[in-house]
Amino acid sequence: MGGDEQSDYFTIFSMPARLVIDLPALEKSFYALSRRLHPDRFAARPADEQAAALAESSRLNDAYRTLKDPIARTAYLLKLEGVEMEEQSSSATAAARATGSSKKQIVPEDLLEEAFELNMQLEEMRMAKQMGEDDPQLRKDLLAAKSSFDAKMAAAQAELEALWTRWDAALDADDATAKAAARDAMVALLNRRSYLRNLVRDVNDALEA
Amino acid sequence: MAYSDKVLSHYEHPRNVGTLDKSSESVGTGLVGAPECGDVMRLQIRVNPETQVIEDAKFKTFGCGSAIASSSLATEWVKGKTVSEALTISNTDIVKELALPPVKIHCSVLAEDAIRAAIGDWKKKNGVAEEAGVAVAASA
């Protein structure tokens, strides 16, 4: 694989940039590559070679950690495809300021409304809980909210996996339009997921408090 | 990372938290979000139709301390300004006032977006063209 800093994480493992991946094969490949870079093998080598092997080994670890995690893998691929969500966001604000218009939100309106509404409901429950100690109805409401958020998270995960298949098919067919469509759908889904993730975290906090 | 005193002050005693009547002609509502951190911010303004002065502003933000402080400050700043004066508020003003660290700059961006979105909504309701629309029409 060489010490090429430019090679992306998929290339390090000699894999195409597909999203449905063979995890056991990835793991096997990771261990094989790790052994080749093990410090013991470089103990008798010059210092610069040792340092290079160490750097490569650390990049290999980053690559493995990123690719084996479904969300990190998706986000990484989107980055490779040129999606920089935060960057997009601040440049869009600068453009809006220059033209005196409102900025087009990256997150669709209905998702923002849903996230806002769910946060409002959750906050009401949390405030009521702070006031009235152990109201069994509140706990029931919180548990219902939790199972609803968990179900939405699970649905988002299933939807994401379907998009992986769509992406892989578009990649294999070398279909730029289909690739762009799958990419945009994944960006939208990851955005939605980050709102859901916060809601799940907050409802769990409320239940434990 | 420690929050600045001004962030803490707005976070612990947020100004103008609440709701204005979304259906009112004189109220503009902006709902914006930062997907990277899952923040969502709603900012509302009530505009005097005669003078175009923003007479009241309310916000509700779900997010970190900096996002809450940025939107709280934004409501304080827009109150008493005309709509066009309010559009000159930029996120860098908010960053300076609250001494936000680089990782929290997106919170100030969100607050600026929210002001613009609220004013945009009010303009749409009241048939005031957004300046971008005017510019496009003029260059066409």
XYZ file of C-alpha atoms in Angstrom:
349
model
C 0.000 0.000 0.000
C 3.002 2.350 0.386
C 3.195 5.429 2.571
C 1.048 7.485 0.227
C -0.835 10.006 2.391
C -3.235 10.616 -0.460
C -4.644 7.110 -0.634
C -8.132 6.995 0.837
C -9.295 4.505 3.457
C -10.931 2.199 0.929
C -7.764 2.092 -1.166
C -5.672 1.210 1.909
C -7.678 -2.020 2.097
C -7.714 -2.422 -1.700
C -11.493 -2.149 -1.615
C -13.791 -0.266 -3.988
C -15.634 2.681 -2.363
C -18.731 0.584 -1.719
C -20.820 0.918 1.396
C -22.020 -2.626 1.869
C -18.800 -4.214 3.043
C -17.634 -7.621 4.149
C -16.722 -6.908 7.783
C -14.894 -10.191 8.508
C -12.792 -9.682 5.359
C -12.047 -6.104 6.417
C -10.938 -7.320 9.832
C -8.731 -10.036 8.342
C -7.143 -7.557 5.985
C -6.600 -5.117 8.871
C -4.730 -7.715 10.917
C -2.621 -8.785 7.946
C -1.616 -5.199 7.179
C -1.016 -4.466 10.871
C 1.379 -7.379 11.162
C 3.391 -6.043 8.236
C 3.742 -2.706 10.004
C 4.410 -4.091 13.481
C 7.233 -2.176 15.278
C 9.118 -5.448 15.968
C 9.684 -5.846 12.240
C 11.298 -2.428 12.115
C 13.392 -2.668 15.284
C 16.623 -3.075 13.306
C 15.699 -0.539 10.624
C 16.786 3.123 10.402
C 14.808 5.642 12.475
C 13.072 7.228 9.474
C 11.729 3.855 8.349
C 10.508 3.169 11.874
C 8.750 6.512 11.972
C 7.186 5.937 8.552
C 5.884 2.518 9.606
C 4.443 4.018 12.766
C 2.669 6.768 10.844
C 1.298 4.259 8.365
C 0.159 2.027 11.162
C -1.695 4.885 12.808
C -3.412 5.760 9.526
C -4.315 2.115 9.087
C -5.968 2.149 12.513
C -7.950 5.276 11.608
C -9.003 3.659 8.348
C -10.167 0.490 10.067
C -12.055 2.309 12.813
C -13.797 4.493 10.230
C -14.749 1.770 7.779
C -16.037 -0.741 10.293
C -18.490 1.777 11.796
C -21.594 2.128 9.605
C -22.173 5.851 10.276
C -18.501 6.835 10.177
C -18.101 4.861 6.935
C -21.050 6.646 5.324
C -19.897 10.082 6.520
C -16.383 9.354 5.249
C -17.638 8.347 1.820
C -19.744 11.531 1.644
C -16.637 13.530 2.492
C -14.757 11.778 -0.314
C -17.643 12.771 -2.571
C -17.046 16.408 -1.650
C -19.837 16.897 0.885
C -18.685 19.253 3.644
C -21.788 19.995 5.598
C -20.471 22.638 7.971
C -18.490 24.379 5.242
C -21.562 24.410 3.006
C -23.495 25.872 5.859
C -21.272 28.886 6.563
C -20.666 29.661 2.884
C -24.430 29.602 2.311
C -24.833 32.143 5.127
C -22.221 34.410 3.550
C -24.069 34.160 0.228
C -27.386 35.009 1.903
C -25.804 38.027 3.603
C -24.355 39.269 0.316
C -27.692 39.065 -1.500
C -29.886 40.120 1.431
C -32.017 36.993 1.168
C -32.739 34.257 3.664
C -30.566 31.242 3.449
C -31.833 28.033 2.020
C -31.634 25.530 4.860
C -29.758 22.311 4.213
C -32.156 20.518 6.503
C -35.650 20.238 5.050
C -38.355 22.298 6.727
C -40.472 19.308 7.750
C -37.529 17.680 9.522
C -36.803 20.882 11.449
C -40.446 21.098 12.439
C -40.498 17.477 13.520
C -37.286 17.874 15.534
C -38.553 21.079 17.129
C -41.909 19.537 18.027
C -40.336 16.394 19.517
C -37.898 18.519 21.518
C -40.796 20.603 22.852
C -42.703 17.513 23.970
C -39.619 16.051 25.578
C -38.832 19.290 27.378
C -42.351 19.483 28.791
C -41.993 15.994 30.165
C -38.569 16.712 31.634
C -39.776 19.900 33.302
C -42.816 18.160 34.713
C -40.551 15.446 36.017
C -38.353 17.982 37.784
C -41.385 19.507 39.488
C -43.410 16.457 40.404
C -40.953 13.758 41.425
C -42.384 10.327 40.656
C -45.466 10.742 38.547
C -46.099 7.297 37.047
C -47.927 8.811 34.057
C -44.866 10.927 33.219
C -42.597 7.954 33.327
C -44.980 6.167 31.009
C -44.938 9.154 28.646
C -41.150 9.258 28.683
C -40.934 5.536 28.035
C -43.382 5.916 25.146
C -41.268 8.766 23.750
C -38.164 6.626 24.130
C -39.637 3.703 22.229
C -40.884 6.064 19.539
C -37.417 7.628 19.134
C -35.760 4.211 19.200
C -38.132 3.016 16.483
C -37.355 6.092 14.366
C -33.621 5.420 14.812
C -34.056 1.799 13.759
C -36.084 2.907 10.723
C -33.369 5.418 9.822
C -30.760 2.654 10.058
C -32.787 0.411 7.732
C -33.256 3.289 5.314
C -29.525 3.966 5.373
C -28.729 0.353 4.552
C -31.101 0.521 1.586
C -29.256 3.631 0.403
C -25.929 1.800 0.651
C -27.249 -0.761 -1.808
C -28.440 2.041 -4.082
C -25.040 3.734 -3.890
C -23.145 0.499 -4.594
C -25.336 -0.288 -7.601
C -24.830 3.233 -8.980
C -21.079 2.930 -8.420
C -20.906 -0.455 -10.160
C -22.946 0.908 -13.079
C -20.784 4.052 -13.115
C -24.012 6.073 -13.211
C -23.180 9.638 -12.115
C -26.815 10.756 -11.825
C -27.787 7.793 -9.671
C -24.664 8.277 -7.556
C -25.546 11.927 -6.937
C -29.114 10.998 -6.008
C -27.952 8.337 -3.545
C -25.378 10.744 -2.092
C -27.947 13.496 -1.519
C -30.371 11.038 0.055
C -27.629 9.883 2.436
C -26.779 13.464 3.430
C -30.455 14.098 4.231
C -30.690 10.877 6.184
C -27.539 11.515 8.254
C -28.867 14.981 9.102
C -32.148 13.507 10.265
C -30.287 10.873 12.214
C -28.258 13.434 14.161
C -31.490 15.017 15.402
C -32.883 11.635 16.363
C -29.634 10.715 18.124
C -29.912 13.824 20.317
C -33.526 13.049 21.139
C -32.633 9.494 22.132
C -29.802 10.818 24.322
C -32.056 13.406 25.973
C -34.909 11.013 26.667
C -32.467 8.532 28.204
C -31.030 11.310 30.393
C -34.545 12.239 31.503
C -35.356 8.652 32.419
C -32.165 8.243 34.421
C -32.377 11.584 36.203
C -13.346 24.592 27.306
C -14.891 27.244 29.511
C -17.812 29.372 28.427
C -17.337 33.140 28.568
C -19.223 35.116 31.239
C -21.526 36.561 28.603
C -22.431 33.122 27.274
C -23.116 31.948 30.823
C -25.243 34.991 31.540
C -27.436 34.375 28.483
C -27.478 30.639 29.057
C -28.492 30.873 32.712
C -30.872 33.788 32.213
C -31.956 33.595 28.592
C -33.767 36.726 27.391
C -36.994 36.571 25.430
C -37.671 32.842 25.536
C -41.135 32.137 24.238
C -43.581 32.149 21.394
C -45.354 34.749 19.273
C -48.516 33.988 17.323
C -47.230 32.284 14.215
C -50.413 32.980 12.259
C -50.358 36.748 12.856
C -49.647 38.918 9.805
C -47.127 40.990 11.733
C -45.125 38.008 13.018
C -42.240 36.434 11.139
C -40.997 32.982 12.165
C -37.597 31.522 11.366
C -36.850 27.881 12.071
C -33.278 26.821 11.378
C -31.031 23.938 12.271
C -27.416 22.869 12.420
C -27.406 19.208 11.470
C -23.775 18.666 12.568
C -24.776 18.960 16.209
C -28.533 18.429 16.038
C -29.382 21.962 17.187
C -32.692 23.507 16.268
C -33.562 27.177 16.771
C -36.806 29.107 16.337
C -36.728 32.898 16.307
C -39.824 35.053 15.930
C -40.227 38.783 15.432
C -43.245 41.090 15.608
C -42.926 43.984 13.188
C -44.799 47.282 13.324
C -46.390 47.544 9.850
C -46.135 51.358 9.807
C -42.532 51.808 10.885
C -41.080 48.362 10.051
C -39.562 48.400 13.535
C -39.188 45.038 15.266
C -41.156 45.587 18.449
C -40.834 42.159 19.971
C -38.701 39.071 19.496
C -38.873 35.620 21.043
C -36.814 32.482 20.649
C -36.723 28.848 21.609
C -33.537 26.887 21.027
C -32.698 23.261 21.638
C -28.952 22.990 21.623
C -25.767 23.764 23.479
C -25.105 26.782 25.702
C -23.543 28.762 22.868
C -26.543 28.200 20.597
C -28.904 29.352 23.351
C -26.735 32.384 24.143
C -26.415 33.305 20.438
C -30.167 33.248 19.888
C -30.864 35.060 23.170
C -28.466 37.816 22.140
C -29.978 37.924 18.643
C -33.452 38.632 20.059
C -32.029 41.420 22.237
C -30.263 42.987 19.296
C -33.129 42.891 16.786
C -35.609 44.499 19.175
C -36.023 48.185 18.388
C -34.267 47.879 15.031
C -35.992 48.230 11.691
C -36.122 45.153 9.504
C -33.352 46.428 7.253
C -31.156 47.385 10.219
C -31.630 43.903 11.681
C -30.395 42.365 8.427
C -27.008 43.980 8.986
C -26.356 41.878 12.103
C -23.753 39.309 11.186
C -22.534 36.225 12.941
C -19.124 37.793 13.535
C -20.797 40.474 15.708
C -22.262 37.673 17.822
C -18.925 35.840 17.982
C -17.238 39.010 19.244
C -19.897 39.909 21.786
C -20.002 36.411 23.288
C -16.296 35.617 22.783
C -17.219 32.323 21.135
C -14.365 29.892 20.471
C -13.847 28.645 16.878
C -15.677 25.351 17.483
C -18.809 27.296 18.435
C -18.869 29.726 15.526
C -21.570 27.666 13.820
C -23.896 28.601 16.700
C -23.581 32.279 15.754
C -24.112 31.374 12.087
C -27.320 29.656 13.125
C -28.507 32.771 14.971
C -27.841 34.959 11.929
C -29.693 32.445 9.750
C -32.609 32.560 12.183
C -32.861 36.372 12.009
C -32.794 36.231 8.192
C -35.340 33.425 8.086
C -37.729 35.278 10.442
C -37.455 38.476 8.416
C -37.839 36.497 5.179
C -41.025 34.911 6.510
C -42.413 38.310 7.554
C -41.597 39.773 4.128
C -43.298 36.886 2.375
C -46.428 37.302 4.494
C -46.540 41.022 3.821
C -45.689 40.940 0.145
C -42.323 42.653 0.590
C -39.890 41.332 -2.001
C -36.632 39.899 -0.727
C -33.737 41.915 -2.048
C -32.325 38.911 -3.914
C -35.623 38.705 -5.817
C -35.343 42.382 -6.694
C -31.750 41.935 -7.838
C -32.690 39.007 -10.063
C -35.634 40.945 -11.505
C -33.435 43.971 -12.125
C -30.714 42.021 -13.883
C -33.181 40.004 -15.968
